[in-house]
mmCIF file of C-alpha atoms and ligand atoms in Angstrom:
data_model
loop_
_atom_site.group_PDB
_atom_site.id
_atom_site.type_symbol
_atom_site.label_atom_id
_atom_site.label_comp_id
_atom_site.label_asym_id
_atom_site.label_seq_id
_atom_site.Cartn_x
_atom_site.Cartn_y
_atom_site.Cartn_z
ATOM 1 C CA UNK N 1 61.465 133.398 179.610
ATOM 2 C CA UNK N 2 64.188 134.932 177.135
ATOM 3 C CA UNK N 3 66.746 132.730 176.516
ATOM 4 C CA UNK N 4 65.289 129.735 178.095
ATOM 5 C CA UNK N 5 62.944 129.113 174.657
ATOM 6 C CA UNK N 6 66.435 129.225 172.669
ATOM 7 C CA UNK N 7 67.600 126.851 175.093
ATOM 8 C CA UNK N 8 64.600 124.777 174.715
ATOM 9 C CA UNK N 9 64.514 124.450 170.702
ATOM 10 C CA UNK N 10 67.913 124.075 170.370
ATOM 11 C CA UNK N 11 68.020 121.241 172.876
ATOM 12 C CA UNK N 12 65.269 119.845 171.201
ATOM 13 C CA UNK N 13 67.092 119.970 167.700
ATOM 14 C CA UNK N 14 70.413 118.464 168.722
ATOM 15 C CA UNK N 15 68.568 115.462 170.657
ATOM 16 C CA UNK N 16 66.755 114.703 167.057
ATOM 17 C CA UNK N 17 63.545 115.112 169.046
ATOM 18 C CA UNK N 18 61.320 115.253 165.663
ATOM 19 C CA UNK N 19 58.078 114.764 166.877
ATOM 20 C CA UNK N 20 57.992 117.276 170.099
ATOM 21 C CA UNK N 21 59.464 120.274 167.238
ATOM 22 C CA UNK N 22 56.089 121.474 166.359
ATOM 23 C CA UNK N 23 54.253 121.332 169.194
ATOM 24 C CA UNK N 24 56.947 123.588 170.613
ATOM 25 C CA UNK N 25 57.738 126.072 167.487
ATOM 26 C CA UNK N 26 54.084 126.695 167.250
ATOM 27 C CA UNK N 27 53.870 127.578 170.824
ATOM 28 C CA UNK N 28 56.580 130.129 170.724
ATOM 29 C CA UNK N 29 54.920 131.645 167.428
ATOM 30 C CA UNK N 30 51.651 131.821 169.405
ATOM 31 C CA UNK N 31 53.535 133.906 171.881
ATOM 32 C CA UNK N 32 54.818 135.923 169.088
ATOM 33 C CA UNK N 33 59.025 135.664 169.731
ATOM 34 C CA UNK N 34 61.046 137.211 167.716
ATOM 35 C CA UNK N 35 61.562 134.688 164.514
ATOM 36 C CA UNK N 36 64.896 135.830 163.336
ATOM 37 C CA UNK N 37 66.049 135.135 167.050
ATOM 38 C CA UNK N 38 64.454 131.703 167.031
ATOM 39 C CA UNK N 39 66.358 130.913 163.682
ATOM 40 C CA UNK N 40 69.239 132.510 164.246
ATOM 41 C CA UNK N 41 70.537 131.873 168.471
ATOM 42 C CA UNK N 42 68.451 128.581 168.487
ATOM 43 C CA UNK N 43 67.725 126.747 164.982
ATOM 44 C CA UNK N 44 70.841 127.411 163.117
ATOM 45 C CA UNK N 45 73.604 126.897 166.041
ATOM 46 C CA UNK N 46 71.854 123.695 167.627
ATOM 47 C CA UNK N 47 73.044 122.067 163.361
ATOM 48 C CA UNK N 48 76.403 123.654 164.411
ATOM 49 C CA UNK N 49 76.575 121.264 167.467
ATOM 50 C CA UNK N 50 75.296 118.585 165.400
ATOM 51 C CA UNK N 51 78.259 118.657 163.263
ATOM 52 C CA UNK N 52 80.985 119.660 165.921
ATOM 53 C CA UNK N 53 79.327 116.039 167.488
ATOM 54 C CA UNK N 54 79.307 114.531 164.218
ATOM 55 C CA UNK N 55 83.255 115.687 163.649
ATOM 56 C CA UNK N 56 84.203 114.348 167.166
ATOM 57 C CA UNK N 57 82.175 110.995 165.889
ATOM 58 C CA UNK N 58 80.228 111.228 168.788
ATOM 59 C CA UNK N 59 76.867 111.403 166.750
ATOM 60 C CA UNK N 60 76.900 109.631 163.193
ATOM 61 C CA UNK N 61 74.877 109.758 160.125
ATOM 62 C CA UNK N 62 71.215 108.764 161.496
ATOM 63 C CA UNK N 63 71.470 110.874 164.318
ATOM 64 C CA UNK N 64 72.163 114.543 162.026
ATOM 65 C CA UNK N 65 69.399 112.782 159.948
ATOM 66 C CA UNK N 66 66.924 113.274 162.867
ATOM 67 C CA UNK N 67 68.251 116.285 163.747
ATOM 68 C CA UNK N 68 68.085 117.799 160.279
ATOM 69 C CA UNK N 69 64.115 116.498 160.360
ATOM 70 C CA UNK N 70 63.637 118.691 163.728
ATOM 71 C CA UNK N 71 64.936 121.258 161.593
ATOM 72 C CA UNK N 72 62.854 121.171 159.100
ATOM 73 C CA UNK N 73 59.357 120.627 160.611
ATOM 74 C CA UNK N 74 60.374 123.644 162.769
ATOM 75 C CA UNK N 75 61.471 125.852 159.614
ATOM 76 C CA UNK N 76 58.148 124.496 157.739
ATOM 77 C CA UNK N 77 56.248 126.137 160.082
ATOM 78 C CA UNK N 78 57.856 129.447 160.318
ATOM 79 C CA UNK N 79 58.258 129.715 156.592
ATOM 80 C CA UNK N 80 54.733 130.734 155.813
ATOM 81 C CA UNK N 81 55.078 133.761 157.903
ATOM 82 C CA UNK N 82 58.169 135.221 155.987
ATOM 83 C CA UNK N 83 56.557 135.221 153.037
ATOM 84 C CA UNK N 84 56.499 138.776 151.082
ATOM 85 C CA UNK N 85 53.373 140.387 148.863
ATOM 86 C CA UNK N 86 53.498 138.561 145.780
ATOM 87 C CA UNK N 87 52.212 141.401 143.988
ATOM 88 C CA UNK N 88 55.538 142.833 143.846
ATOM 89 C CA UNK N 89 58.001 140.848 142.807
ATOM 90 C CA UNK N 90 61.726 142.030 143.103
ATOM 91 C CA UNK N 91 62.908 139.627 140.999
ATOM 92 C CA UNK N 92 63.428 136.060 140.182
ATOM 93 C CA UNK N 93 66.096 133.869 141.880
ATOM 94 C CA UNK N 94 66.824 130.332 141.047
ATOM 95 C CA UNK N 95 68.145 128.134 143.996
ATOM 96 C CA UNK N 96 69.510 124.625 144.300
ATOM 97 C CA UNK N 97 72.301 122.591 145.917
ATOM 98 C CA UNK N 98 74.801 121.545 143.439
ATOM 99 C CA UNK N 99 75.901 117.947 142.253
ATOM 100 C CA UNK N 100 76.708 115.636 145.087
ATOM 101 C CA UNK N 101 75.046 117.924 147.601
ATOM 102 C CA UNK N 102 72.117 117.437 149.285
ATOM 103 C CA UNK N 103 72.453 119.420 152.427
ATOM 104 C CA UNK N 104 69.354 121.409 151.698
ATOM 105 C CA UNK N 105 68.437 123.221 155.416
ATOM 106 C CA UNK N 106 70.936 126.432 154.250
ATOM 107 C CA UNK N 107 69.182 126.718 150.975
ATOM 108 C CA UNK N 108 65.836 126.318 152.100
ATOM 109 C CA UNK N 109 66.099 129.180 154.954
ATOM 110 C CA UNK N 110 68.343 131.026 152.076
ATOM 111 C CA UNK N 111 65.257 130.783 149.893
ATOM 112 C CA UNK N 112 62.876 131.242 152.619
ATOM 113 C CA UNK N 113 64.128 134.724 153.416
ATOM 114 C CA UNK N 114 64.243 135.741 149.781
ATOM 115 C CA UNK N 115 60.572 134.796 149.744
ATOM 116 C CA UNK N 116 60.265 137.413 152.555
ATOM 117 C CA UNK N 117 62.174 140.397 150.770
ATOM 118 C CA UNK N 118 59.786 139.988 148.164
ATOM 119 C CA UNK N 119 61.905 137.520 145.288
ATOM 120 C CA UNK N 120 60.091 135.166 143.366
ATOM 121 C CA UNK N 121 62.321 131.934 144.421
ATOM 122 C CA UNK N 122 62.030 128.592 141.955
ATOM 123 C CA UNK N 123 63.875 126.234 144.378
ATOM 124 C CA UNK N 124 65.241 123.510 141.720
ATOM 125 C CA UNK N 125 66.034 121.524 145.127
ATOM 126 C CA UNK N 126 69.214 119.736 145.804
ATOM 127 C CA UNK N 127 71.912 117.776 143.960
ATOM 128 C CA UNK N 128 71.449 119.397 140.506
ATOM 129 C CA UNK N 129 73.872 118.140 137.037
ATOM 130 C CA UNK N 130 75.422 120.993 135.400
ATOM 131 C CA UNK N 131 73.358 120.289 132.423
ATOM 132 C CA UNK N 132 70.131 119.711 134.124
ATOM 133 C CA UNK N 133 70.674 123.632 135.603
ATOM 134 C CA UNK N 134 70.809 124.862 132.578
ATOM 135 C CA UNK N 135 67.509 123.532 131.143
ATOM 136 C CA UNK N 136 66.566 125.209 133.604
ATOM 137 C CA UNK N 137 68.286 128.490 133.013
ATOM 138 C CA UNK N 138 67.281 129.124 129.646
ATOM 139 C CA UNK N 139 63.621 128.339 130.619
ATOM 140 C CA UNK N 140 63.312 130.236 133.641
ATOM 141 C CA UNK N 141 65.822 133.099 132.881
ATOM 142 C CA UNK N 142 66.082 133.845 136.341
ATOM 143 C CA UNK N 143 67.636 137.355 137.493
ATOM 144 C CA UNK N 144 70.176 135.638 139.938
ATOM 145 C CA UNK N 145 71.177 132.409 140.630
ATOM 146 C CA UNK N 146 72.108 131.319 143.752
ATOM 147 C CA UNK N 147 74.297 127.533 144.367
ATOM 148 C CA UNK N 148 74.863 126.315 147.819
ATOM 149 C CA UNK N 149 77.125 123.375 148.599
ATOM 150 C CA UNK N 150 78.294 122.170 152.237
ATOM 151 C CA UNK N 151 80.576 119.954 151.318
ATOM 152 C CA UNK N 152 84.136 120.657 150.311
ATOM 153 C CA UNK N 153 83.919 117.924 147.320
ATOM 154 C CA UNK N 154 81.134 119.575 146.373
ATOM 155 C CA UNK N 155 82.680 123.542 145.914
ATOM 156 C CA UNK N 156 84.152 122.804 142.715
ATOM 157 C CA UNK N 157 81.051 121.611 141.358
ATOM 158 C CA UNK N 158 79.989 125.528 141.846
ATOM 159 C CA UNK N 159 82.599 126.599 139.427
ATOM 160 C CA UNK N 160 81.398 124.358 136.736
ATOM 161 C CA UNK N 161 77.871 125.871 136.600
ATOM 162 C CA UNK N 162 79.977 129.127 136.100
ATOM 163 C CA UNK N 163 81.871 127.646 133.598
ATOM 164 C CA UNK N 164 78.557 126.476 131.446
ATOM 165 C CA UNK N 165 76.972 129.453 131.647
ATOM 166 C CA UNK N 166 79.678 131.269 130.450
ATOM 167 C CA UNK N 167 79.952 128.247 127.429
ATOM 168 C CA UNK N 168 76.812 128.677 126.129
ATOM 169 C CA UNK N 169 76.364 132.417 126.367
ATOM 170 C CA UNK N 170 74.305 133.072 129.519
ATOM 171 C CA UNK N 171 76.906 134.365 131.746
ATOM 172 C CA UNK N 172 76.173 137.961 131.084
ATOM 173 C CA UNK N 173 72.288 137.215 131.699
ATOM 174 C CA UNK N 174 72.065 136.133 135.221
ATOM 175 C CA UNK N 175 74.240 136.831 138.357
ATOM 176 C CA UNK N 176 75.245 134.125 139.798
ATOM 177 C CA UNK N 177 75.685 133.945 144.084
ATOM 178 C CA UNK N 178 77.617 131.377 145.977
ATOM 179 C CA UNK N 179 77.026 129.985 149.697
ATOM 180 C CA UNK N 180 77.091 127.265 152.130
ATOM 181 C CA UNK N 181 79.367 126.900 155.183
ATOM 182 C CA UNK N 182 82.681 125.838 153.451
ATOM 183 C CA UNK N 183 82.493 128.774 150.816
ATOM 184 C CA UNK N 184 84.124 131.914 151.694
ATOM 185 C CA UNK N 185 84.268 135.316 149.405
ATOM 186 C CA UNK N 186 88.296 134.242 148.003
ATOM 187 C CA UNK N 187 86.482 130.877 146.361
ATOM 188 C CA UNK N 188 83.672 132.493 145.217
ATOM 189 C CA UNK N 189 86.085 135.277 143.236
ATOM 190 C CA UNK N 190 88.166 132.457 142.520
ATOM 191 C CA UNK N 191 84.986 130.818 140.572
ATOM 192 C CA UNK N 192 83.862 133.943 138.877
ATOM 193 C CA UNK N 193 81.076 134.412 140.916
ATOM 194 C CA UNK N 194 78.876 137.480 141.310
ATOM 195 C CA UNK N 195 78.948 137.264 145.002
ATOM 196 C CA UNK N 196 79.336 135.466 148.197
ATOM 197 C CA UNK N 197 76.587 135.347 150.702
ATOM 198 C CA UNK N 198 77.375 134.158 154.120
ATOM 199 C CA UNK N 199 73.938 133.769 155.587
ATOM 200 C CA UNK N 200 71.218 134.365 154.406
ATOM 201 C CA UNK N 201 70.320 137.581 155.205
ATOM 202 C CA UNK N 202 73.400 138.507 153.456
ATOM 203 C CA UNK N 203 71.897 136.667 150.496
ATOM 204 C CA UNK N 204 68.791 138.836 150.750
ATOM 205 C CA UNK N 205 70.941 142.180 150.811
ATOM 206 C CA UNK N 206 72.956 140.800 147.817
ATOM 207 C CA UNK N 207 70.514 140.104 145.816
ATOM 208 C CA UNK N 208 68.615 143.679 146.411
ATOM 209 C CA UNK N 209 72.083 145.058 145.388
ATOM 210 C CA UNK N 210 71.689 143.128 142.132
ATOM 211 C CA UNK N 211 68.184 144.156 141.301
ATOM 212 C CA UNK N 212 68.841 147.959 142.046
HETATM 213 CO CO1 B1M T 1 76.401 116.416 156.483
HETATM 214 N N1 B1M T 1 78.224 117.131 156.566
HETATM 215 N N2 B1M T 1 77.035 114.915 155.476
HETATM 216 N N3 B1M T 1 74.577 115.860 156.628
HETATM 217 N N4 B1M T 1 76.103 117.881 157.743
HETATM 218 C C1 B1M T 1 78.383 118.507 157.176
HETATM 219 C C2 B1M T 1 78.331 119.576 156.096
HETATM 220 C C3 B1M T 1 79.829 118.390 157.824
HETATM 221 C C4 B1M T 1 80.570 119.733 157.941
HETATM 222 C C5 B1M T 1 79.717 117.681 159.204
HETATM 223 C C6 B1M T 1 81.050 117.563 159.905
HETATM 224 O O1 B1M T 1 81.849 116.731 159.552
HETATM 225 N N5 B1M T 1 81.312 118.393 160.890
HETATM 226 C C7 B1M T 1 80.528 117.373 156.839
HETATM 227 C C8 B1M T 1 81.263 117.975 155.639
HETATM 228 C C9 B1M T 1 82.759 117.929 155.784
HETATM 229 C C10 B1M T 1 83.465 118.481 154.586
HETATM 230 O O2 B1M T 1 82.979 118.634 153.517
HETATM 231 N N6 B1M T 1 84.712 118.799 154.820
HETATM 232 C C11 B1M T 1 79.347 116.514 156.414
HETATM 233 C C12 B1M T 1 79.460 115.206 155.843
HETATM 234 C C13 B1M T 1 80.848 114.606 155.837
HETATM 235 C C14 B1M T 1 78.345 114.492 155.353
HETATM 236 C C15 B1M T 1 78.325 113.122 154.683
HETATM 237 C C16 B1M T 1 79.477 112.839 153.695
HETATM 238 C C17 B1M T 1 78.294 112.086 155.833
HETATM 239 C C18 B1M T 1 78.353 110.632 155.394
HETATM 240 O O3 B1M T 1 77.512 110.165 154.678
HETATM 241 N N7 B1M T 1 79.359 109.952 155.874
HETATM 242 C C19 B1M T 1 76.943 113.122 153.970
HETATM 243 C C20 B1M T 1 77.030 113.726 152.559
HETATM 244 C C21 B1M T 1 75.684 113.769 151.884
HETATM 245 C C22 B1M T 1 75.737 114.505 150.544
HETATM 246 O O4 B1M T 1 75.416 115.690 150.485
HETATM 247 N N8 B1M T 1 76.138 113.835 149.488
HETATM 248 C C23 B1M T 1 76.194 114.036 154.878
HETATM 249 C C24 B1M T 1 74.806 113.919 155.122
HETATM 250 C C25 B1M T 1 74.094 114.734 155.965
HETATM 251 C C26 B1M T 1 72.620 114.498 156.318
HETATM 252 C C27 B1M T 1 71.786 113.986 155.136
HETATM 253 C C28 B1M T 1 72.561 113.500 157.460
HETATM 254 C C29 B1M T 1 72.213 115.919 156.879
HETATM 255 C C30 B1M T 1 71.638 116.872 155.801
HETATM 256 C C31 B1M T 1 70.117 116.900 155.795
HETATM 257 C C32 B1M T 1 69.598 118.019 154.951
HETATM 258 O O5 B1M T 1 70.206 119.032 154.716
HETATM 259 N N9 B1M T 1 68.388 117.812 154.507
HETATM 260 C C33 B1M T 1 73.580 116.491 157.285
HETATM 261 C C34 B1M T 1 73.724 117.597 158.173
HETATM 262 C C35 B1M T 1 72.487 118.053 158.896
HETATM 263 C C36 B1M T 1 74.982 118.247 158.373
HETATM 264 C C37 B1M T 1 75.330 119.393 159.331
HETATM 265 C C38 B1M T 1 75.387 118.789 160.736
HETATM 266 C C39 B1M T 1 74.388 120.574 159.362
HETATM 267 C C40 B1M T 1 74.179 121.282 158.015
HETATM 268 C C41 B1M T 1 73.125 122.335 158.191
HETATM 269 O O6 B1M T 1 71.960 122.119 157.911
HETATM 270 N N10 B1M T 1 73.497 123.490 158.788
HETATM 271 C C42 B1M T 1 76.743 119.848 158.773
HETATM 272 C C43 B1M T 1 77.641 120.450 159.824
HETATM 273 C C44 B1M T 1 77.605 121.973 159.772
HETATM 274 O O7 B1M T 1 77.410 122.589 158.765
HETATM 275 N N11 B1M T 1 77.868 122.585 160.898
HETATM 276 C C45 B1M T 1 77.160 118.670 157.986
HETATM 277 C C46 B1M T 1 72.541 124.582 159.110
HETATM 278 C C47 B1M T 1 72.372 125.494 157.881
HETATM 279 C C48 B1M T 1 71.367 126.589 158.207
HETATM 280 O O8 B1M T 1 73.628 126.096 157.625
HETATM 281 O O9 B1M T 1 73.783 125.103 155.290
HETATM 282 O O10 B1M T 1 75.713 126.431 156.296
HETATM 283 P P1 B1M T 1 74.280 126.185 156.148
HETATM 284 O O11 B1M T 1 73.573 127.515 155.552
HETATM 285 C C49 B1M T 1 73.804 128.822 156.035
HETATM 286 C C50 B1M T 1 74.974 129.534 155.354
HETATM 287 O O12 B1M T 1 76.015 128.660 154.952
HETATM 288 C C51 B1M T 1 74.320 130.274 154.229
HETATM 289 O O13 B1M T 1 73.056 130.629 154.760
HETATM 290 C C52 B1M T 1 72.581 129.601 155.633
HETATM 291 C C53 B1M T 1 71.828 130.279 156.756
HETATM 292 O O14 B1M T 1 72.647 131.123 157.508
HETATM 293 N N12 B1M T 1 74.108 129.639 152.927
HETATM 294 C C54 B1M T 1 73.992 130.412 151.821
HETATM 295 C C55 B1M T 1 73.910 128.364 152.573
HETATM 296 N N13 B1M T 1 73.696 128.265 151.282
HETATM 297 C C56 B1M T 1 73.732 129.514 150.776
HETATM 298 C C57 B1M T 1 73.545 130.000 149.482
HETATM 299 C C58 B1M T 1 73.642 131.382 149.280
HETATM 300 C C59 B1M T 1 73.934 132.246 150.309
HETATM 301 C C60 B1M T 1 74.106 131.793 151.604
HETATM 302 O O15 B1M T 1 73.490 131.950 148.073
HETATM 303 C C61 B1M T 1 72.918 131.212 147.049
#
């Protein structure tokens, strides 16, 4: 039995195999596996073969669409069990994918384990204008703020949101964290961010850091 679920889900993933997902995720949280296992040796590397498939144009657009869908019903139905006691909240984060980005799956397991280490999360979702961020930002007047973009015409969209804060005086109010598979910690400093987090339990430590 070890290994072979990973096997299994990750198979399952990669093939875009949307509607078998659940039946099979539910199962294995039935039997009680390990969920950070599940995520992180099956979920997470079976969207790394997706794009090593998609970069050898073996696989194109519809076919990561599918798989991305697999993804999701399978997160959906782990996320309810990472939540935290919302009686204590550590702090507020604000999450979204920047302009041009809709690659959401990072995010939402970033915000997802957040959830868990007790953070009030306001997910703003994916693809969001400089300006529309901060509307958002002086309403919510989150502790942290955390951008994710996978695309590398999408990074420089990061250092924008930087930029604005900094403009119109919130800079000093919120920290700001960066992520998603293209970012590394030299962009991030190169931005002016607060920090670079390169999964998301990273993110989760970071943000602790930040709050203590
Ligand atoms: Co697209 N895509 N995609 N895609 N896609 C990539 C990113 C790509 C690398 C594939 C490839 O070529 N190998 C490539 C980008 C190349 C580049 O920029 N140089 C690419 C491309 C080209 C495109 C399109 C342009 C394709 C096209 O239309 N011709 C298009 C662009 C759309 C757009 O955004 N405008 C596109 C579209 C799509 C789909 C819609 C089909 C789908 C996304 C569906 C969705 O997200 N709802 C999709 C997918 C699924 C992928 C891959 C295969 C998988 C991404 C993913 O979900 N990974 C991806 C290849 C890859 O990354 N290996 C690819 C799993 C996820 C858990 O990892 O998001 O890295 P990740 O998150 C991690 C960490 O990075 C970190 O924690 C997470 C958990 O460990 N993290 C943070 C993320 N955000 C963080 C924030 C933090 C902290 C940590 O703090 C705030």
């Amino acid at each position: 039995m070890p290994g072979d679920y990973l096997d299994e889900v990750r198979d399952v993933i990669v093939a875009g195999r949307h509607k078998e997902i659940e039946n099979i995720v539910q199962g294995l949280i039935d039997k009680g596996v390990n969920l950070n296992e599940l995520i992180n040796e099956a979920m997470i590397p079976a969207m790394d073969i997706v794009g090593q498939r998609f970069a050898r144009r073996e696989i194109f657009v519809p076919e990561m669409l599918v798989s991305a869908l697999a993804m999701q019903k399978g997160l959906a139905l782990i996320k309810p069990l990472l939540k935290g006691d919302e009686s204590k909240v550590a702090g507020t984060v604000v999450l979204c994918t920047v302009k041009g980005d809709i690659h959401d799956i990072g995010k939402n397991l970033v915000g997802m384990m957040l959830e868990g280490g007790g953070f009030k999360v306001v997910d703003l979702g994916v693809n969001l204008s400089v300006d529309d961020l901060l509307t958002h930002i002086k309403q919510i007047r989150p502790d942290i703020l955390g951008l994710s973009a996978l695309l590398t015409t999408t990074m420089p969209e990061m250092g924008k949101v930087i930029q604005a804060l900094a403009d119109h005086g919130l800079r000093d109010s919120v920290k700001v964290m960066v992520g998603g598979a293209p970012v590394d910690r030299r962009f991030a400093d190169s931005i002016g961010a607060d920090a670079y987090g390169e999964d998301a339990l990273e993110a989760v430590r970071l943000a602790r850091e930040f709050i203590t």
